[in-house]
C-alpha cells in the first residue's frame, strides 16, 4: 500500500509539472496600420501554473498573480527577436529583472517559443509583426525642423504593448501600478531596480535611457508606449525641441543623425500637464556599474 501511494504521488507530481498551459488563443488581425501589414497576436492565460519548461529555475518563482513590493508592473519587450532567446539573455531577464507582480507584453518580428523563455509563464501577450520603413522617412526634415523619423518602425512596436496591456486590465478588472519598456537584446547583468525604486531615486515622473528603456507610473503609460509613435512620425520645430530638451534650442541641423537631445524626450510635448522627465545616455551609470548591457551577436557592451 505504501509503495502504491508513493507511485501515485510520483505520477501526480509528473502531471503537475508537465501539464501545458490552458487557454491559448491566436488571432490574426485585419489590415495593418501605416507601419506594415497585418499582425498576429498571441494571448496567454497560464491558469494551470505548471512549470514552463525553463531549466533555469522559473518554476521556483511566484505566479503572475502574486504581487511584491514592486507592485504590478506591465513590462513591454519591444524590438527584433534576434538574440532574445539566447540563454544569457534569458538568464538575466529571470534573475535580474523579474520580480513578483511583473507581467510581460512582447512586440517583435518573429514568433517566440515561450518554452525557451525564462519568463514565459508571466507573458500575457506576444504580438508578431514586420515593420517596414517608408523611404520618405529617411529624408531630412524641412529647414527649421528635425526628427529621427527613420526610427518610426522601431517605436511603432510599443503600441501593441499598450493595446494588450489595456485589454488585459479590462478583462481582469485591475490596473497596473507601473509600466517599464525594455528591448529583447538587453542583458541584465545585475539586479535592475523596479520602476518604483528608479522613479524615487531620480525624482521625476518618467525616466528614460536613450530610446532603450523607459519607465513611469501607470498614469503616464501613454507617454511611454503611445506617444513615441506620434513623436517620431513628424518633424519638430525649435519651440518643441526646446521644451523636450528642457533647454533653449536655437539651431537645428538637417542631418538625420544629430539632434539637440535624445529624440525620445519629445514625448513630453504630448502631455497636457506639467510632467517631469529625466533622460540619460544608455552608457550613463545611473543604474550602477555593469547592470545593463546591449548584446550584439556574441558580444555585449557592459554599462
PDB file of C-alpha atoms in Angstrom:
ATOM      1  CA  UNK A   1       0.000   0.000   0.000  1.00  0.00           C
ATOM      2  CA  UNK A   2       2.835   2.364   0.887  1.00  0.00           C
ATOM      3  CA  UNK A   3       4.547   1.623  -2.429  1.00  0.00           C
ATOM      4  CA  UNK A   4       1.267   2.280  -4.276  1.00  0.00           C
ATOM      5  CA  UNK A   5       0.792   5.671  -2.547  1.00  0.00           C
ATOM      6  CA  UNK A   6       4.381   6.621  -3.395  1.00  0.00           C
ATOM      7  CA  UNK A   7       3.836   5.708  -7.043  1.00  0.00           C
ATOM      8  CA  UNK A   8       0.605   7.719  -7.212  1.00  0.00           C
ATOM      9  CA  UNK A   9       2.326  10.764  -5.714  1.00  0.00           C
ATOM     10  CA  UNK A  10       5.105  10.483  -8.307  1.00  0.00           C
ATOM     11  CA  UNK A  11       2.559  10.352 -11.141  1.00  0.00           C
ATOM     12  CA  UNK A  12       0.697  13.360  -9.716  1.00  0.00           C
ATOM     13  CA  UNK A  13       3.889  15.401  -9.456  1.00  0.00           C
ATOM     14  CA  UNK A  14       4.897  14.500 -13.003  1.00  0.00           C
ATOM     15  CA  UNK A  15       1.457  15.503 -14.310  1.00  0.00           C
ATOM     16  CA  UNK A  16       1.534  18.849 -12.454  1.00  0.00           C
ATOM     17  CA  UNK A  17       4.906  19.901 -13.819  1.00  0.00           C
ATOM     18  CA  UNK A  18       4.248  18.731 -17.391  1.00  0.00           C
ATOM     19  CA  UNK A  19       0.658  19.869 -17.851  1.00  0.00           C
ATOM     20  CA  UNK A  20       0.690  22.520 -20.605  1.00  0.00           C
ATOM     21  CA  UNK A  21      -0.874  25.892 -20.016  1.00  0.00           C
ATOM     22  CA  UNK A  22      -4.559  26.074 -20.820  1.00  0.00           C
ATOM     23  CA  UNK A  23      -6.419  28.644 -22.874  1.00  0.00           C
ATOM     24  CA  UNK A  24      -4.061  29.566 -25.711  1.00  0.00           C
ATOM     25  CA  UNK A  25      -5.691  31.504 -28.475  1.00  0.00           C
ATOM     26  CA  UNK A  26      -4.079  33.092 -31.524  1.00  0.00           C
ATOM     27  CA  UNK A  27      -5.900  35.756 -33.515  1.00  0.00           C
ATOM     28  CA  UNK A  28      -4.995  37.191 -36.878  1.00  0.00           C
ATOM     29  CA  UNK A  29      -5.637  40.927 -37.061  1.00  0.00           C
ATOM     30  CA  UNK A  30      -7.136  42.574 -40.122  1.00  0.00           C
ATOM     31  CA  UNK A  31      -5.443  45.103 -42.364  1.00  0.00           C
ATOM     32  CA  UNK A  32      -2.387  46.629 -40.739  1.00  0.00           C
ATOM     33  CA  UNK A  33      -1.769  50.276 -39.975  1.00  0.00           C
ATOM     34  CA  UNK A  34       0.638  52.558 -41.786  1.00  0.00           C
ATOM     35  CA  UNK A  35       3.705  50.764 -40.379  1.00  0.00           C
ATOM     36  CA  UNK A  36       3.181  47.480 -42.158  1.00  0.00           C
ATOM     37  CA  UNK A  37       0.912  44.513 -42.963  1.00  0.00           C
ATOM     38  CA  UNK A  38      -1.344  42.581 -40.653  1.00  0.00           C
ATOM     39  CA  UNK A  39      -0.028  41.198 -37.395  1.00  0.00           C
ATOM     40  CA  UNK A  40      -0.561  38.106 -35.307  1.00  0.00           C
ATOM     41  CA  UNK A  41      -1.201  38.351 -31.598  1.00  0.00           C
ATOM     42  CA  UNK A  42      -0.908  35.513 -29.129  1.00  0.00           C
ATOM     43  CA  UNK A  43      -2.852  35.938 -25.907  1.00  0.00           C
ATOM     44  CA  UNK A  44      -1.843  33.804 -22.969  1.00  0.00           C
ATOM     45  CA  UNK A  45      -3.540  32.745 -19.774  1.00  0.00           C
ATOM     46  CA  UNK A  46      -1.366  30.463 -17.668  1.00  0.00           C
ATOM     47  CA  UNK A  47      -4.186  29.251 -15.474  1.00  0.00           C
ATOM     48  CA  UNK A  48      -2.578  25.884 -14.738  1.00  0.00           C
ATOM     49  CA  UNK A  49       0.533  27.416 -13.076  1.00  0.00           C
ATOM     50  CA  UNK A  50       2.576  24.497 -14.417  1.00  0.00           C
ATOM     51  CA  UNK A  51       6.293  24.864 -14.984  1.00  0.00           C
ATOM     52  CA  UNK A  52       7.055  26.466 -18.343  1.00  0.00           C
ATOM     53  CA  UNK A  53       9.904  24.200 -19.368  1.00  0.00           C
ATOM     54  CA  UNK A  54      12.701  26.635 -18.450  1.00  0.00           C
ATOM     55  CA  UNK A  55      15.554  24.792 -16.743  1.00  0.00           C
ATOM     56  CA  UNK A  56      16.982  27.921 -15.167  1.00  0.00           C
ATOM     57  CA  UNK A  57      14.554  27.920 -12.274  1.00  0.00           C
ATOM     58  CA  UNK A  58      11.418  29.723 -13.442  1.00  0.00           C
ATOM     59  CA  UNK A  59       9.292  27.170 -11.635  1.00  0.00           C
ATOM     60  CA  UNK A  60      10.538  28.421  -8.278  1.00  0.00           C
ATOM     61  CA  UNK A  61       9.210  31.931  -8.798  1.00  0.00           C
ATOM     62  CA  UNK A  62       5.833  33.211  -7.703  1.00  0.00           C
ATOM     63  CA  UNK A  63       2.960  33.066 -10.182  1.00  0.00           C
ATOM     64  CA  UNK A  64       1.992  36.185 -12.094  1.00  0.00           C
ATOM     65  CA  UNK A  65      -0.908  36.781  -9.708  1.00  0.00           C
ATOM     66  CA  UNK A  66       1.473  37.345  -6.796  1.00  0.00           C
ATOM     67  CA  UNK A  67       2.375  40.974  -6.177  1.00  0.00           C
ATOM     68  CA  UNK A  68       5.519  42.021  -4.357  1.00  0.00           C
ATOM     69  CA  UNK A  69       6.788  45.350  -3.112  1.00  0.00           C
ATOM     70  CA  UNK A  70       7.467  46.437  -6.715  1.00  0.00           C
ATOM     71  CA  UNK A  71       3.719  46.487  -7.411  1.00  0.00           C
ATOM     72  CA  UNK A  72       2.013  45.325 -10.583  1.00  0.00           C
ATOM     73  CA  UNK A  73       4.320  46.181 -13.473  1.00  0.00           C
ATOM     74  CA  UNK A  74       3.466  45.899 -17.162  1.00  0.00           C
ATOM     75  CA  UNK A  75       6.765  45.229 -18.948  1.00  0.00           C
ATOM     76  CA  UNK A  76       6.865  45.928 -22.680  1.00  0.00           C
ATOM     77  CA  UNK A  77       9.590  43.993 -24.516  1.00  0.00           C
ATOM     78  CA  UNK A  78       9.695  45.598 -27.957  1.00  0.00           C
ATOM     79  CA  UNK A  79      12.141  45.087 -30.800  1.00  0.00           C
ATOM     80  CA  UNK A  80      13.521  42.462 -33.158  1.00  0.00           C
ATOM     81  CA  UNK A  81      13.723  38.994 -31.655  1.00  0.00           C
ATOM     82  CA  UNK A  82      17.275  38.115 -32.828  1.00  0.00           C
ATOM     83  CA  UNK A  83      19.184  37.254 -29.606  1.00  0.00           C
ATOM     84  CA  UNK A  84      16.196  37.335 -27.226  1.00  0.00           C
ATOM     85  CA  UNK A  85      16.070  33.568 -26.694  1.00  0.00           C
ATOM     86  CA  UNK A  86      19.808  33.258 -26.066  1.00  0.00           C
ATOM     87  CA  UNK A  87      20.485  31.633 -22.706  1.00  0.00           C
ATOM     88  CA  UNK A  88      22.431  34.587 -21.282  1.00  0.00           C
ATOM     89  CA  UNK A  89      19.627  36.994 -22.188  1.00  0.00           C
ATOM     90  CA  UNK A  90      17.003  34.741 -20.623  1.00  0.00           C
ATOM     91  CA  UNK A  91      19.102  34.215 -17.501  1.00  0.00           C
ATOM     92  CA  UNK A  92      19.281  37.970 -16.955  1.00  0.00           C
ATOM     93  CA  UNK A  93      15.576  38.520 -17.513  1.00  0.00           C
ATOM     94  CA  UNK A  94      14.625  35.965 -14.875  1.00  0.00           C
ATOM     95  CA  UNK A  95      17.375  36.510 -12.318  1.00  0.00           C
ATOM     96  CA  UNK A  96      17.981  40.256 -12.515  1.00  0.00           C
ATOM     97  CA  UNK A  97      14.861  41.886 -13.986  1.00  0.00           C
ATOM     98  CA  UNK A  98      11.848  39.827 -12.953  1.00  0.00           C
ATOM     99  CA  UNK A  99      10.019  40.398  -9.674  1.00  0.00           C
ATOM    100  CA  UNK A 100       6.686  39.171  -8.295  1.00  0.00           C
ATOM    101  CA  UNK A 101       3.949  41.236  -9.944  1.00  0.00           C
ATOM    102  CA  UNK A 102       5.761  41.702 -13.271  1.00  0.00           C
ATOM    103  CA  UNK A 103       3.849  40.663 -16.400  1.00  0.00           C
ATOM    104  CA  UNK A 104       5.175  40.880 -19.933  1.00  0.00           C
ATOM    105  CA  UNK A 105       3.854  42.048 -23.284  1.00  0.00           C
ATOM    106  CA  UNK A 106       6.129  41.160 -26.200  1.00  0.00           C
ATOM    107  CA  UNK A 107       6.066  43.005 -29.532  1.00  0.00           C
ATOM    108  CA  UNK A 108       8.525  41.610 -32.049  1.00  0.00           C
ATOM    109  CA  UNK A 109       9.140  40.498 -35.626  1.00  0.00           C
ATOM    110  CA  UNK A 110       9.207  36.693 -35.266  1.00  0.00           C
ATOM    111  CA  UNK A 111       7.397  34.026 -33.216  1.00  0.00           C
ATOM    112  CA  UNK A 112       8.667  33.468 -29.676  1.00  0.00           C
ATOM    113  CA  UNK A 113       8.895  29.935 -28.293  1.00  0.00           C
ATOM    114  CA  UNK A 114       7.830  30.535 -24.702  1.00  0.00           C
ATOM    115  CA  UNK A 115       9.186  27.123 -23.719  1.00  0.00           C
ATOM    116  CA  UNK A 116      12.636  28.641 -24.220  1.00  0.00           C
ATOM    117  CA  UNK A 117      11.676  31.834 -22.420  1.00  0.00           C
ATOM    118  CA  UNK A 118      12.628  32.041 -18.747  1.00  0.00           C
ATOM    119  CA  UNK A 119       9.738  34.422 -18.041  1.00  0.00           C
ATOM    120  CA  UNK A 120       7.320  32.513 -20.275  1.00  0.00           C
ATOM    121  CA  UNK A 121       4.734  31.849 -17.573  1.00  0.00           C
ATOM    122  CA  UNK A 122       4.445  35.598 -16.934  1.00  0.00           C
ATOM    123  CA  UNK A 123       3.940  36.593 -20.579  1.00  0.00           C
ATOM    124  CA  UNK A 124       0.431  37.904 -21.237  1.00  0.00           C
ATOM    125  CA  UNK A 125       0.673  38.508 -24.981  1.00  0.00           C
ATOM    126  CA  UNK A 126       3.005  38.173 -27.938  1.00  0.00           C
ATOM    127  CA  UNK A 127       2.475  40.382 -30.987  1.00  0.00           C
ATOM    128  CA  UNK A 128       4.401  39.383 -34.106  1.00  0.00           C
ATOM    129  CA  UNK A 129       4.574  41.951 -36.863  1.00  0.00           C
ATOM    130  CA  UNK A 130       7.010  43.001 -39.567  1.00  0.00           C
ATOM    131  CA  UNK A 131       7.713  46.724 -39.690  1.00  0.00           C
ATOM    132  CA  UNK A 132       8.516  48.498 -42.926  1.00  0.00           C
ATOM    133  CA  UNK A 133      10.027  51.960 -43.178  1.00  0.00           C
ATOM    134  CA  UNK A 134       8.629  54.349 -45.742  1.00  0.00           C
ATOM    135  CA  UNK A 135      11.598  55.578 -47.830  1.00  0.00           C
ATOM    136  CA  UNK A 136      10.425  59.158 -47.296  1.00  0.00           C
ATOM    137  CA  UNK A 137      11.158  58.803 -43.579  1.00  0.00           C
ATOM    138  CA  UNK A 138      14.866  58.710 -44.388  1.00  0.00           C
ATOM    139  CA  UNK A 139      14.718  62.144 -45.994  1.00  0.00           C
ATOM    140  CA  UNK A 140      15.849  65.133 -43.885  1.00  0.00           C
ATOM    141  CA  UNK A 141      13.146  67.244 -42.264  1.00  0.00           C
ATOM    142  CA  UNK A 142      12.352  70.676 -43.767  1.00  0.00           C
ATOM    143  CA  UNK A 143      14.614  73.581 -42.707  1.00  0.00           C
ATOM    144  CA  UNK A 144      13.936  74.718 -39.151  1.00  0.00           C
ATOM    145  CA  UNK A 145      12.695  71.289 -38.048  1.00  0.00           C
ATOM    146  CA  UNK A 146      14.226  67.950 -37.110  1.00  0.00           C
ATOM    147  CA  UNK A 147      13.381  64.394 -36.030  1.00  0.00           C
ATOM    148  CA  UNK A 148      14.769  60.878 -36.354  1.00  0.00           C
ATOM    149  CA  UNK A 149      11.806  59.697 -38.391  1.00  0.00           C
ATOM    150  CA  UNK A 150      13.733  56.679 -39.697  1.00  0.00           C
ATOM    151  CA  UNK A 151      13.201  55.107 -36.264  1.00  0.00           C
ATOM    152  CA  UNK A 152       9.402  55.205 -36.594  1.00  0.00           C
ATOM    153  CA  UNK A 153       9.104  51.460 -37.373  1.00  0.00           C
ATOM    154  CA  UNK A 154      11.008  50.657 -34.172  1.00  0.00           C
ATOM    155  CA  UNK A 155       8.913  52.820 -31.852  1.00  0.00           C
ATOM    156  CA  UNK A 156       5.689  51.727 -33.556  1.00  0.00           C
ATOM    157  CA  UNK A 157       6.104  48.352 -31.865  1.00  0.00           C
ATOM    158  CA  UNK A 158       5.366  49.943 -28.498  1.00  0.00           C
ATOM    159  CA  UNK A 159       1.693  50.489 -29.350  1.00  0.00           C
ATOM    160  CA  UNK A 160       0.932  46.754 -29.328  1.00  0.00           C
ATOM    161  CA  UNK A 161       2.166  46.586 -25.738  1.00  0.00           C
ATOM    162  CA  UNK A 162      -0.199  49.373 -24.734  1.00  0.00           C
ATOM    163  CA  UNK A 163      -3.197  47.847 -26.517  1.00  0.00           C
ATOM    164  CA  UNK A 164      -2.626  44.425 -24.985  1.00  0.00           C
ATOM    165  CA  UNK A 165      -1.954  45.882 -21.538  1.00  0.00           C
ATOM    166  CA  UNK A 166      -5.229  47.801 -21.668  1.00  0.00           C
ATOM    167  CA  UNK A 167      -7.142  44.737 -22.827  1.00  0.00           C
ATOM    168  CA  UNK A 168      -5.598  42.667 -20.048  1.00  0.00           C
ATOM    169  CA  UNK A 169      -6.563  45.237 -17.417  1.00  0.00           C
ATOM    170  CA  UNK A 170     -10.138  45.387 -18.654  1.00  0.00           C
ATOM    171  CA  UNK A 171     -10.548  41.615 -18.788  1.00  0.00           C
ATOM    172  CA  UNK A 172      -9.112  41.069 -15.301  1.00  0.00           C
ATOM    173  CA  UNK A 173     -10.558  44.146 -13.601  1.00  0.00           C
ATOM    174  CA  UNK A 174      -7.440  45.848 -12.262  1.00  0.00           C
ATOM    175  CA  UNK A 175      -4.794  48.372 -13.299  1.00  0.00           C
ATOM    176  CA  UNK A 176      -1.027  48.058 -13.261  1.00  0.00           C
ATOM    177  CA  UNK A 177       0.870  50.399 -10.975  1.00  0.00           C
ATOM    178  CA  UNK A 178       3.813  50.993 -13.330  1.00  0.00           C
ATOM    179  CA  UNK A 179       4.987  50.450 -16.892  1.00  0.00           C
ATOM    180  CA  UNK A 180       8.504  49.525 -17.991  1.00  0.00           C
ATOM    181  CA  UNK A 181       9.770  49.369 -21.566  1.00  0.00           C
ATOM    182  CA  UNK A 182      12.890  47.366 -22.489  1.00  0.00           C
ATOM    183  CA  UNK A 183      14.395  45.629 -25.530  1.00  0.00           C
ATOM    184  CA  UNK A 184      14.854  41.954 -26.463  1.00  0.00           C
ATOM    185  CA  UNK A 185      18.633  42.401 -26.773  1.00  0.00           C
ATOM    186  CA  UNK A 186      19.120  43.775 -23.269  1.00  0.00           C
ATOM    187  CA  UNK A 187      21.351  41.785 -20.937  1.00  0.00           C
ATOM    188  CA  UNK A 188      20.521  42.340 -17.288  1.00  0.00           C
ATOM    189  CA  UNK A 189      23.849  41.592 -15.615  1.00  0.00           C
ATOM    190  CA  UNK A 190      22.918  42.694 -12.102  1.00  0.00           C
ATOM    191  CA  UNK A 191      19.693  43.409 -10.251  1.00  0.00           C
ATOM    192  CA  UNK A 192      17.720  46.017 -12.202  1.00  0.00           C
ATOM    193  CA  UNK A 193      15.765  48.448  -9.995  1.00  0.00           C
ATOM    194  CA  UNK A 194      11.997  48.280 -10.064  1.00  0.00           C
ATOM    195  CA  UNK A 195      10.143  51.234 -11.624  1.00  0.00           C
ATOM    196  CA  UNK A 196       9.111  52.436  -8.165  1.00  0.00           C
ATOM    197  CA  UNK A 197      12.719  52.351  -6.951  1.00  0.00           C
ATOM    198  CA  UNK A 198      14.116  54.060 -10.040  1.00  0.00           C
ATOM    199  CA  UNK A 199      11.489  56.799 -10.104  1.00  0.00           C
ATOM    200  CA  UNK A 200      12.001  57.512  -6.414  1.00  0.00           C
ATOM    201  CA  UNK A 201      15.773  57.593  -6.873  1.00  0.00           C
ATOM    202  CA  UNK A 202      15.648  60.033  -9.808  1.00  0.00           C
ATOM    203  CA  UNK A 203      12.666  62.040  -8.567  1.00  0.00           C
ATOM    204  CA  UNK A 204      10.795  62.500 -11.867  1.00  0.00           C
ATOM    205  CA  UNK A 205       7.570  61.213 -13.420  1.00  0.00           C
ATOM    206  CA  UNK A 206       9.337  59.484 -16.322  1.00  0.00           C
ATOM    207  CA  UNK A 207      12.856  58.064 -16.572  1.00  0.00           C
ATOM    208  CA  UNK A 208      14.470  57.242 -19.918  1.00  0.00           C
ATOM    209  CA  UNK A 209      17.759  55.693 -21.008  1.00  0.00           C
ATOM    210  CA  UNK A 210      18.046  56.976 -24.574  1.00  0.00           C
ATOM    211  CA  UNK A 211      15.368  55.163 -26.583  1.00  0.00           C
ATOM    212  CA  UNK A 212      16.296  51.845 -24.928  1.00  0.00           C
ATOM    213  CA  UNK A 213      14.483  51.964 -21.588  1.00  0.00           C
ATOM    214  CA  UNK A 214      11.599  53.982 -20.214  1.00  0.00           C
ATOM    215  CA  UNK A 215       9.577  53.677 -17.036  1.00  0.00           C
ATOM    216  CA  UNK A 216       6.792  55.583 -15.323  1.00  0.00           C
ATOM    217  CA  UNK A 217       3.748  55.100 -13.157  1.00  0.00           C
ATOM    218  CA  UNK A 218       0.667  53.742 -14.937  1.00  0.00           C
ATOM    219  CA  UNK A 219      -0.640  57.308 -15.178  1.00  0.00           C
ATOM    220  CA  UNK A 220       1.999  58.090 -17.821  1.00  0.00           C
ATOM    221  CA  UNK A 221       1.730  54.848 -19.811  1.00  0.00           C
ATOM    222  CA  UNK A 222       0.664  56.805 -22.902  1.00  0.00           C
ATOM    223  CA  UNK A 223       3.912  58.789 -22.822  1.00  0.00           C
ATOM    224  CA  UNK A 224       5.967  55.589 -22.576  1.00  0.00           C
ATOM    225  CA  UNK A 225       4.107  53.410 -25.080  1.00  0.00           C
ATOM    226  CA  UNK A 226       1.914  55.512 -27.405  1.00  0.00           C
ATOM    227  CA  UNK A 227       3.432  58.979 -27.737  1.00  0.00           C
ATOM    228  CA  UNK A 228       6.737  57.744 -29.255  1.00  0.00           C
ATOM    229  CA  UNK A 229       4.926  56.763 -32.462  1.00  0.00           C
ATOM    230  CA  UNK A 230       3.352  60.210 -32.694  1.00  0.00           C
ATOM    231  CA  UNK A 231       6.616  61.951 -31.905  1.00  0.00           C
ATOM    232  CA  UNK A 232       8.733  60.079 -34.450  1.00  0.00           C
ATOM    233  CA  UNK A 233       6.199  60.388 -37.279  1.00  0.00           C
ATOM    234  CA  UNK A 234       6.583  64.161 -37.747  1.00  0.00           C
ATOM    235  CA  UNK A 235       9.264  66.847 -37.766  1.00  0.00           C
ATOM    236  CA  UNK A 236       9.529  69.240 -34.814  1.00  0.00           C
ATOM    237  CA  UNK A 237      10.477  72.908 -34.651  1.00  0.00           C
ATOM    238  CA  UNK A 238      12.721  74.899 -32.308  1.00  0.00           C
ATOM    239  CA  UNK A 239       9.974  75.520 -29.757  1.00  0.00           C
ATOM    240  CA  UNK A 240       9.143  71.836 -29.471  1.00  0.00           C
ATOM    241  CA  UNK A 241      12.795  70.839 -29.204  1.00  0.00           C
ATOM    242  CA  UNK A 242      13.426  73.465 -26.538  1.00  0.00           C
ATOM    243  CA  UNK A 243      10.674  72.050 -24.364  1.00  0.00           C
ATOM    244  CA  UNK A 244      11.720  68.452 -24.965  1.00  0.00           C
ATOM    245  CA  UNK A 245      15.379  69.181 -24.186  1.00  0.00           C
ATOM    246  CA  UNK A 246      14.480  71.451 -21.247  1.00  0.00           C
ATOM    247  CA  UNK A 247      16.895  73.997 -22.721  1.00  0.00           C
ATOM    248  CA  UNK A 248      16.843  76.747 -25.327  1.00  0.00           C
ATOM    249  CA  UNK A 249      17.500  75.296 -28.771  1.00  0.00           C
ATOM    250  CA  UNK A 250      18.461  77.951 -31.321  1.00  0.00           C
ATOM    251  CA  UNK A 251      19.613  75.851 -34.268  1.00  0.00           C
ATOM    252  CA  UNK A 252      18.614  72.569 -35.883  1.00  0.00           C
ATOM    253  CA  UNK A 253      20.844  70.654 -38.272  1.00  0.00           C
ATOM    254  CA  UNK A 254      19.273  68.990 -41.270  1.00  0.00           C
ATOM    255  CA  UNK A 255      21.281  65.836 -40.699  1.00  0.00           C
ATOM    256  CA  UNK A 256      19.181  62.835 -39.687  1.00  0.00           C
ATOM    257  CA  UNK A 257      21.810  61.806 -37.167  1.00  0.00           C
ATOM    258  CA  UNK A 258      22.300  64.831 -34.950  1.00  0.00           C
ATOM    259  CA  UNK A 259      19.583  66.047 -32.605  1.00  0.00           C
ATOM    260  CA  UNK A 260      19.730  68.657 -29.799  1.00  0.00           C
ATOM    261  CA  UNK A 261      18.900  65.915 -27.277  1.00  0.00           C
ATOM    262  CA  UNK A 262      17.549  62.382 -27.354  1.00  0.00           C
ATOM    263  CA  UNK A 263      14.507  62.428 -29.685  1.00  0.00           C
ATOM    264  CA  UNK A 264      12.600  60.159 -27.279  1.00  0.00           C
ATOM    265  CA  UNK A 265      12.309  63.137 -24.939  1.00  0.00           C
ATOM    266  CA  UNK A 266       9.854  64.613 -27.452  1.00  0.00           C
ATOM    267  CA  UNK A 267       7.053  62.548 -25.869  1.00  0.00           C
ATOM    268  CA  UNK A 268       6.777  65.164 -23.146  1.00  0.00           C
ATOM    269  CA  UNK A 269       5.238  67.568 -25.674  1.00  0.00           C
ATOM    270  CA  UNK A 270       2.145  65.368 -25.874  1.00  0.00           C
ATOM    271  CA  UNK A 271       1.400  65.583 -22.158  1.00  0.00           C
ATOM    272  CA  UNK A 272      -1.191  68.165 -21.111  1.00  0.00           C
ATOM    273  CA  UNK A 273       0.031  68.504 -17.531  1.00  0.00           C
ATOM    274  CA  UNK A 274       3.465  69.503 -16.289  1.00  0.00           C
ATOM    275  CA  UNK A 275       5.326  66.217 -16.489  1.00  0.00           C
ATOM    276  CA  UNK A 276       8.909  65.832 -15.325  1.00  0.00           C
ATOM    277  CA  UNK A 277      11.236  63.659 -17.371  1.00  0.00           C
ATOM    278  CA  UNK A 278      14.818  62.612 -16.739  1.00  0.00           C
ATOM    279  CA  UNK A 279      16.753  61.289 -19.708  1.00  0.00           C
ATOM    280  CA  UNK A 280      20.164  59.620 -19.561  1.00  0.00           C
ATOM    281  CA  UNK A 281      22.508  58.203 -22.158  1.00  0.00           C
ATOM    282  CA  UNK A 282      22.422  54.423 -22.343  1.00  0.00           C
ATOM    283  CA  UNK A 283      26.039  54.328 -21.217  1.00  0.00           C
ATOM    284  CA  UNK A 284      25.359  56.515 -18.167  1.00  0.00           C
ATOM    285  CA  UNK A 285      25.979  54.765 -14.843  1.00  0.00           C
ATOM    286  CA  UNK A 286      22.722  55.947 -13.277  1.00  0.00           C
ATOM    287  CA  UNK A 287      21.917  52.270 -12.649  1.00  0.00           C
ATOM    288  CA  UNK A 288      25.366  51.383 -11.351  1.00  0.00           C
ATOM    289  CA  UNK A 289      28.290  49.611 -12.985  1.00  0.00           C
ATOM    290  CA  UNK A 290      27.517  46.749 -15.382  1.00  0.00           C
ATOM    291  CA  UNK A 291      23.822  46.482 -14.531  1.00  0.00           C
ATOM    292  CA  UNK A 292      22.561  46.624 -18.110  1.00  0.00           C
ATOM    293  CA  UNK A 293      24.276  45.768 -21.392  1.00  0.00           C
ATOM    294  CA  UNK A 294      23.330  45.640 -25.039  1.00  0.00           C
ATOM    295  CA  UNK A 295      24.100  42.341 -26.731  1.00  0.00           C
ATOM    296  CA  UNK A 296      25.297  42.384 -30.320  1.00  0.00           C
ATOM    297  CA  UNK A 297      25.994  38.954 -31.738  1.00  0.00           C
ATOM    298  CA  UNK A 298      28.183  37.055 -29.285  1.00  0.00           C
ATOM    299  CA  UNK A 299      29.391  40.232 -27.599  1.00  0.00           C
ATOM    300  CA  UNK A 300      27.921  42.878 -25.337  1.00  0.00           C
ATOM    301  CA  UNK A 301      28.844  46.321 -24.112  1.00  0.00           C
ATOM    302  CA  UNK A 302      28.871  46.494 -20.322  1.00  0.00           C
ATOM    303  CA  UNK A 303      27.266  49.653 -18.892  1.00  0.00           C
TER     304      UNK A 303
END
